[in-house]
Structure formats: C-alpha cells, structure tokens
Amino acid sequence: MQTVSENTCFGGSQGVYTHTSKTCGGDMTFGLFLPQEAKDGPVPVLWYLSGLTCTHENAMTKAGAQGWAAEQGIAIVFPDTSPRGTDVANDEAFDLGQGAGFYVNATQTPWAPHFQMWDYVADELPALITETFAIDPERQSITGHSMGGHGALTLAMGLAGRYRSVSAFAPICNPTASDWGRKQFTAYLGEDESKWAAHDASVLMRETGFDGPVLVDTGTNDQFLDLLRPETLADAAFARRQEGTFRMQKGYDHSYFFMSSFMEDHVSFHAEALYAD
C-alpha cells in the first residue's frame, strides 16, 4: 500500500491510499478519514459508497462528512466506485464500466476479470484497513449515494450481522425494474434475471430485511426519481414492518448539496448504533 496524501482534518487525518487489489486485478485507490481518537486505539468505521461517475474523491471533498465524524469519533472509508486503468474494460456511456461498478461481482465478458466490487468492498478492503489502521471491525456501519446507496443497502442486507446500521441518500431502490440497473445487470451478470435479485434492495427488503435501523433520504426535486423508485423500497419496508425511517426531503435534488445538508443526521444516526452496547 502506498500513501498518496495525508492531511490534518478536524483534528484527525484525511488520507488517500493506493494498493494492488487481487480481487479487482489492479491498483485501487481509497480515502480514509481517521478521527483523533484513532491515535489511542481502534475506532468505529462508517463506509461511504459513492454513485455513478464518482471516484473516491467526490464524497471525500464534497459531502462534508469529516467534521461530523470527528465529532462522533468515527472513521470513514471512501472506496472507489470501480476498477480503473487502460487494461480495464470500459464503455462510452457514463453508466457502465469505469465509474459504474454497481457493487456487484461481474460474471460476463469483458467485465469479469476486474469488476468484482462486491468482494472488494465486502472482503478485501475491510481486511486491509483493519490490518493497517486503528479500525474496530466489530463496529461497522454503511451508507452511500445513488448507485452507492444501492450498494450500501444490498451489502447491509446481504451480509447479515456485518453492519450495525445502514443509511442511503437517494438510493437506486429497485434496479431490476429500472434503466439504472437492468442495463448494468445484463452487462455484468448476464440475461438470467434470477441472478439479479440479490442486488435489488426492494427485493431484499421483502425477503430478508435488515436486522437494525435504516435511514433513507430522497429529495422531492430529485431529477432521477423515476430511475430511483424510492416508493418500492418504502412499500417493501412497510410490508415487512422493518425498523426504519424513509424521508422525502422537500425541494432537494440529487446533488451533493442535498447530501451535505443531511450528513449530520446520517452520521449521528450511525454513531448511535456504533456506540450502542
């Protein structure tokens, strides 16, 4: 692992690091904020998964999360959204290929050799950061935006017992019934739609739910509401009687202005779960 940069931030450290990923078959970059409490021992960690076209850097510099995380003594990991490089498959469209990994393990050509983002976020990167930094693997929570909200919800429900809480900003809630999902799942996972269900938050909510608190925020002026389908997740949660809060925030759109406006709520929400006995 190599250090790209480390900057003092709210009394802690905001770092950027690269490492060779066996899972993704090449170099990967991630951001990690460590609060000052990490100097004295392992701290809880919040995973932040970003959306389409983003790198590790977007949320790290725009979401305004570090100040609230420092207040709560929580680390935040900002993974990249896909493998990258000249030898990594790509597509001219913004919503497929590099920058659009959708947090799945691709099984189809030409994506399968590198696009193994589920295993990267679920296994390889957690092992690396807990081995290298003062991170407590027993206290993890997860959040994300848009494609990353989809990833946060599906990872949380797919890895029972891993995360203490899950939240999402404007998540893609029902990708098997949306153009933000069907296109990518066909490319990455193949045409057998039965293999898609494990990566659909609304389907997972109906079938398994989440053993813990859930918080989802979406803006009423989100320009992608038809693609996000927030009502499907809310309906599934109500049908299951899932513990959770599902909010439509008046006037907000899909941008980082929306996320930064409610970041305090989300970090505080996760802090309560991470520090619970």
Short mmCIF file of C-alpha atoms in Angstrom, two decimals:
data_model
loop_
_atom_site.label_atom_id
_atom_site.label_comp_id
_atom_site.label_asym_id
_atom_site.label_seq_id
_atom_site.Cartn_x
_atom_site.Cartn_y
_atom_site.Cartn_z
CA MET A 1 0.00 0.00 0.00
CA GLN A 2 1.22 3.49 -0.83
CA THR A 3 0.25 6.80 0.72
CA VAL A 4 -0.91 9.34 -1.87
CA SER A 5 -1.63 12.08 0.65
CA GLU A 6 -2.40 12.70 4.32
CA ASN A 7 -3.85 15.96 5.58
CA THR A 8 -4.83 17.07 9.05
CA CYS A 9 -8.61 17.37 9.09
CA PHE A 10 -10.83 18.30 12.07
CA GLY A 11 -8.09 17.17 14.43
CA GLY A 12 -7.75 13.83 12.68
CA SER A 13 -6.30 12.76 9.34
CA GLN A 14 -7.77 12.53 5.85
CA GLY A 15 -5.66 10.13 3.84
CA VAL A 16 -5.69 8.79 0.31
CA TYR A 17 -4.04 5.45 -0.40
CA THR A 18 -3.46 3.08 -3.30
CA HIS A 19 -2.91 -0.65 -3.17
CA THR A 20 -2.73 -3.59 -5.53
CA SER A 21 -6.04 -5.40 -5.41
CA LYS A 22 -6.03 -9.13 -6.09
CA THR A 23 -9.83 -9.01 -6.20
CA CYS A 24 -10.02 -6.36 -8.93
CA GLY A 25 -6.79 -7.30 -10.66
CA GLY A 26 -5.05 -3.94 -10.46
CA ASP A 27 -4.40 -0.84 -8.41
CA MET A 28 -7.27 0.63 -6.40
CA THR A 29 -7.46 3.96 -4.58
CA PHE A 30 -9.47 4.79 -1.46
CA GLY A 31 -9.86 7.63 1.01
CA LEU A 32 -9.87 7.14 4.78
CA PHE A 33 -10.69 9.71 7.44
CA LEU A 34 -9.40 8.84 10.90
CA PRO A 35 -10.55 10.93 13.88
CA GLN A 36 -8.02 11.93 16.51
CA GLU A 37 -9.30 9.11 18.78
CA ALA A 38 -7.66 6.63 16.40
CA LYS A 39 -4.30 7.65 17.86
CA ASP A 40 -5.32 5.95 21.10
CA GLY A 41 -6.92 2.78 19.74
CA PRO A 42 -9.40 1.28 17.26
CA VAL A 43 -12.44 3.36 16.35
CA PRO A 44 -15.78 2.51 14.70
CA VAL A 45 -15.99 2.85 10.93
CA LEU A 46 -18.61 4.15 8.52
CA TRP A 47 -18.38 3.04 4.89
CA TYR A 48 -19.44 5.63 2.29
CA LEU A 49 -20.18 4.24 -1.19
CA SER A 50 -20.37 6.80 -3.99
CA GLY A 51 -22.54 6.98 -7.09
CA LEU A 52 -22.19 6.88 -10.86
CA THR A 53 -19.17 8.67 -12.38
CA CYS A 54 -17.63 9.24 -8.93
CA THR A 55 -14.19 8.26 -7.67
CA HIS A 56 -13.06 8.00 -4.04
CA GLU A 57 -12.63 11.78 -4.10
CA ASN A 58 -16.14 13.16 -4.71
CA ALA A 59 -17.74 12.45 -1.34
CA MET A 60 -14.42 12.93 0.43
CA THR A 61 -14.28 16.57 -0.73
CA LYS A 62 -17.97 17.48 -1.19
CA ALA A 63 -20.14 15.63 1.34
CA GLY A 64 -18.93 17.43 4.45
CA ALA A 65 -18.80 14.21 6.45
CA GLN A 66 -15.45 14.53 8.23
CA GLY A 67 -16.47 17.25 10.68
CA TRP A 68 -19.45 15.27 11.91
CA ALA A 69 -17.41 12.05 12.01
CA ALA A 70 -14.72 13.80 14.06
CA GLU A 71 -17.37 14.99 16.50
CA GLN A 72 -18.52 11.38 16.95
CA GLY A 73 -15.06 9.74 16.88
CA ILE A 74 -15.84 7.68 13.77
CA ALA A 75 -13.62 6.77 10.81
CA ILE A 76 -15.00 6.98 7.27
CA VAL A 77 -13.85 4.92 4.28
CA PHE A 78 -14.38 6.28 0.76
CA PRO A 79 -13.78 3.42 -1.73
CA ASP A 80 -13.63 3.97 -5.47
CA THR A 81 -16.70 3.00 -7.49
CA SER A 82 -14.95 0.63 -9.89
CA PRO A 83 -11.58 -0.71 -11.02
CA ARG A 84 -9.68 1.60 -13.36
CA GLY A 85 -6.84 1.51 -15.87
CA THR A 86 -6.05 1.14 -19.54
CA ASP A 87 -6.38 -2.64 -19.31
CA VAL A 88 -9.78 -2.45 -17.58
CA ALA A 89 -12.92 -2.78 -19.72
CA ASN A 90 -14.93 0.39 -20.22
CA ASP A 91 -17.88 1.81 -22.11
CA GLU A 92 -18.58 5.18 -23.69
CA ALA A 93 -21.76 5.57 -21.62
CA PHE A 94 -21.41 7.19 -18.20
CA ASP A 95 -23.50 4.50 -16.51
CA LEU A 96 -21.50 1.42 -17.48
CA GLY A 97 -17.88 0.42 -16.99
CA GLN A 98 -15.32 2.51 -15.14
CA GLY A 99 -17.05 4.67 -12.55
CA ALA A 100 -20.11 2.42 -12.63
CA GLY A 101 -19.25 -0.83 -10.89
CA PHE A 102 -22.68 -1.14 -9.20
CA TYR A 103 -21.07 -3.07 -6.32
CA VAL A 104 -21.56 -6.48 -7.93
CA ASN A 105 -19.21 -9.29 -8.96
CA ALA A 106 -19.33 -9.39 -12.75
CA THR A 107 -19.55 -12.81 -14.37
CA GLN A 108 -19.70 -11.73 -18.01
CA THR A 109 -17.11 -10.80 -20.63
CA PRO A 110 -15.35 -8.35 -20.75
CA TRP A 111 -16.16 -7.23 -17.19
CA ALA A 112 -15.45 -10.31 -15.08
CA PRO A 113 -11.62 -10.05 -14.84
CA HIS A 114 -11.75 -6.74 -12.93
CA PHE A 115 -15.28 -5.78 -11.91
CA GLN A 116 -15.50 -7.63 -8.59
CA MET A 117 -16.71 -4.74 -6.49
CA TRP A 118 -18.88 -6.74 -4.07
CA ASP A 119 -15.93 -8.83 -2.92
CA TYR A 120 -13.67 -5.78 -2.89
CA VAL A 121 -15.93 -3.77 -0.57
CA ALA A 122 -17.13 -6.75 1.46
CA ASP A 123 -13.84 -8.58 1.97
CA GLU A 124 -10.57 -7.26 0.58
CA LEU A 125 -10.70 -3.59 1.57
CA PRO A 126 -12.08 -4.22 5.10
CA ALA A 127 -9.29 -6.72 5.72
CA LEU A 128 -6.69 -4.22 4.52
CA ILE A 129 -7.87 -1.26 6.58
CA THR A 130 -8.38 -3.22 9.80
CA GLU A 131 -4.90 -4.70 9.44
CA THR A 132 -3.25 -1.36 8.66
CA PHE A 133 -5.20 1.26 10.62
CA ALA A 134 -6.81 1.62 14.05
CA ILE A 135 -10.24 0.38 12.92
CA ASP A 136 -12.59 -1.77 15.01
CA PRO A 137 -14.03 -4.47 12.70
CA GLU A 138 -16.79 -5.25 15.21
CA ARG A 139 -18.28 -1.76 14.82
CA GLN A 140 -19.11 -1.07 11.19
CA SER A 141 -21.96 0.79 9.51
CA ILE A 142 -22.56 1.70 5.87
CA THR A 143 -24.09 4.48 3.80
CA GLY A 144 -23.98 5.72 0.22
CA HIS A 145 -25.49 7.88 -2.50
CA SER A 146 -27.46 6.81 -5.58
CA MET A 147 -25.60 3.79 -7.01
CA GLY A 148 -23.72 3.80 -3.71
CA GLY A 149 -26.99 3.86 -1.78
CA HIS A 150 -27.98 0.76 -3.75
CA GLY A 151 -24.65 -0.79 -2.78
CA ALA A 152 -24.99 0.14 0.88
CA LEU A 153 -28.47 -1.32 1.18
CA THR A 154 -27.69 -4.54 -0.68
CA LEU A 155 -24.44 -5.14 1.19
CA ALA A 156 -26.15 -4.47 4.52
CA MET A 157 -28.96 -6.92 3.81
CA GLY A 158 -26.72 -9.41 2.04
CA LEU A 159 -24.09 -9.62 4.80
CA ALA A 160 -26.16 -10.39 7.87
CA GLY A 161 -24.53 -9.22 11.08
CA ARG A 162 -21.78 -7.19 9.42
CA TYR A 163 -23.14 -3.66 9.80
CA ARG A 164 -24.88 -2.17 12.81
CA SER A 165 -26.86 0.35 10.76
CA VAL A 166 -27.45 1.33 7.14
CA SER A 167 -28.46 4.59 5.51
CA ALA A 168 -28.72 5.94 1.99
CA PHE A 169 -29.06 9.20 0.13
CA ALA A 170 -31.29 8.93 -2.95
CA PRO A 171 -30.54 5.23 -3.47
CA ILE A 172 -31.38 3.23 -6.58
CA CYS A 173 -34.03 1.19 -4.80
CA ASN A 174 -35.34 -1.21 -7.44
CA PRO A 175 -32.66 -1.69 -10.12
CA THR A 176 -34.24 -4.83 -11.59
CA ALA A 177 -37.10 -2.61 -12.75
CA SER A 178 -35.09 0.49 -13.68
CA ASP A 179 -32.84 1.56 -16.53
CA TRP A 180 -30.31 2.21 -13.76
CA GLY A 181 -29.96 -1.48 -13.12
CA ARG A 182 -31.35 -3.58 -15.93
CA LYS A 183 -28.73 -2.34 -18.38
CA GLN A 184 -25.86 -2.86 -15.95
CA PHE A 185 -27.05 -6.19 -14.55
CA THR A 186 -27.44 -7.56 -18.06
CA ALA A 187 -23.89 -6.49 -18.90
CA TYR A 188 -22.26 -7.60 -15.65
CA LEU A 189 -24.39 -10.59 -14.57
CA GLY A 190 -25.96 -11.86 -17.78
CA GLU A 191 -29.54 -12.11 -19.00
CA ASP A 192 -30.75 -14.57 -16.34
CA GLU A 193 -32.78 -12.18 -14.19
CA SER A 194 -32.96 -14.66 -11.31
CA LYS A 195 -29.32 -13.76 -10.61
CA TRP A 196 -30.19 -10.08 -10.23
CA ALA A 197 -32.42 -10.31 -7.17
CA ALA A 198 -29.52 -10.44 -4.70
CA HIS A 199 -28.63 -6.91 -5.81
CA ASP A 200 -32.08 -5.30 -5.59
CA ALA A 201 -32.73 -3.51 -2.29
CA SER A 202 -36.52 -3.67 -2.62
CA VAL A 203 -36.46 -7.42 -3.29
CA LEU A 204 -34.04 -7.99 -0.40
CA MET A 205 -36.16 -5.85 1.91
CA ARG A 206 -39.19 -8.01 1.24
CA GLU A 207 -37.27 -11.27 1.53
CA THR A 208 -34.80 -10.68 4.38
CA GLY A 209 -34.87 -7.09 5.65
CA PHE A 210 -32.12 -5.70 7.86
CA ASP A 211 -31.51 -6.55 11.49
CA GLY A 212 -31.02 -2.98 12.62
CA PRO A 213 -32.02 0.63 11.96
CA VAL A 214 -32.42 2.01 8.43
CA LEU A 215 -32.45 5.66 7.31
CA VAL A 216 -33.20 6.70 3.71
CA ASP A 217 -33.43 10.28 2.43
CA THR A 218 -34.51 11.28 -1.08
CA GLY A 219 -35.26 14.76 -2.42
CA THR A 220 -38.69 15.65 -3.76
CA ASN A 221 -36.98 17.51 -6.63
CA ASP A 222 -34.59 14.69 -7.46
CA GLN A 223 -34.30 14.70 -11.24
CA PHE A 224 -33.88 10.91 -11.29
CA LEU A 225 -36.88 9.84 -9.19
CA ASP A 226 -38.27 7.61 -11.96
CA LEU A 227 -34.97 5.71 -12.01
CA LEU A 228 -34.54 5.56 -8.23
CA ARG A 229 -38.06 4.22 -7.47
CA PRO A 230 -37.98 5.07 -3.72
CA GLU A 231 -41.59 4.03 -3.27
CA THR A 232 -40.72 0.38 -3.94
CA LEU A 233 -38.28 0.25 -1.03
CA ALA A 234 -40.66 2.07 1.31
CA ASP A 235 -43.53 -0.27 0.39
CA ALA A 236 -41.32 -3.31 0.98
CA ALA A 237 -40.19 -1.96 4.35
CA PHE A 238 -43.74 -1.27 5.47
CA ALA A 239 -44.85 -4.71 4.34
CA ARG A 240 -42.06 -6.28 6.36
CA ARG A 241 -42.50 -3.91 9.31
CA GLN A 242 -38.83 -3.03 9.04
CA GLU A 243 -37.37 -0.70 11.64
CA GLY A 244 -36.50 2.41 9.69
CA THR A 245 -37.08 6.00 8.62
CA PHE A 246 -37.87 6.84 4.98
CA ARG A 247 -37.96 10.57 4.27
CA MET A 248 -38.77 12.68 1.22
CA GLN A 249 -36.94 15.98 1.71
CA LYS A 250 -38.84 18.90 0.20
CA GLY A 251 -37.07 20.84 -2.54
CA TYR A 252 -33.83 18.84 -2.62
CA ASP A 253 -32.34 17.31 -5.77
CA HIS A 254 -29.73 14.60 -6.45
CA SER A 255 -26.63 16.72 -5.84
CA TYR A 256 -24.02 16.88 -3.11
CA PHE A 257 -25.79 19.96 -1.78
CA PHE A 258 -28.55 17.55 -0.74
CA MET A 259 -26.16 15.10 0.90
CA SER A 260 -24.18 17.73 2.76
CA SER A 261 -27.44 19.20 4.09
CA PHE A 262 -28.35 15.95 5.87
CA MET A 263 -24.94 14.48 6.56
CA GLU A 264 -25.09 15.41 10.24
CA ASP A 265 -28.32 13.42 10.56
CA HIS A 266 -26.78 10.35 8.94
CA VAL A 267 -23.50 10.39 10.87
CA SER A 268 -25.36 10.88 14.16
CA PHE A 269 -27.73 8.06 13.21
CA HIS A 270 -24.81 5.70 12.66
CA ALA A 271 -22.95 6.90 15.76
CA GLU A 272 -25.90 5.89 17.93
CA ALA A 273 -25.75 2.35 16.54
CA LEU A 274 -21.96 2.11 16.54
CA TYR A 275 -21.65 3.12 20.18
CA ALA A 276 -24.63 1.15 21.44
CA ASP A 277 -23.83 -1.60 23.96
#
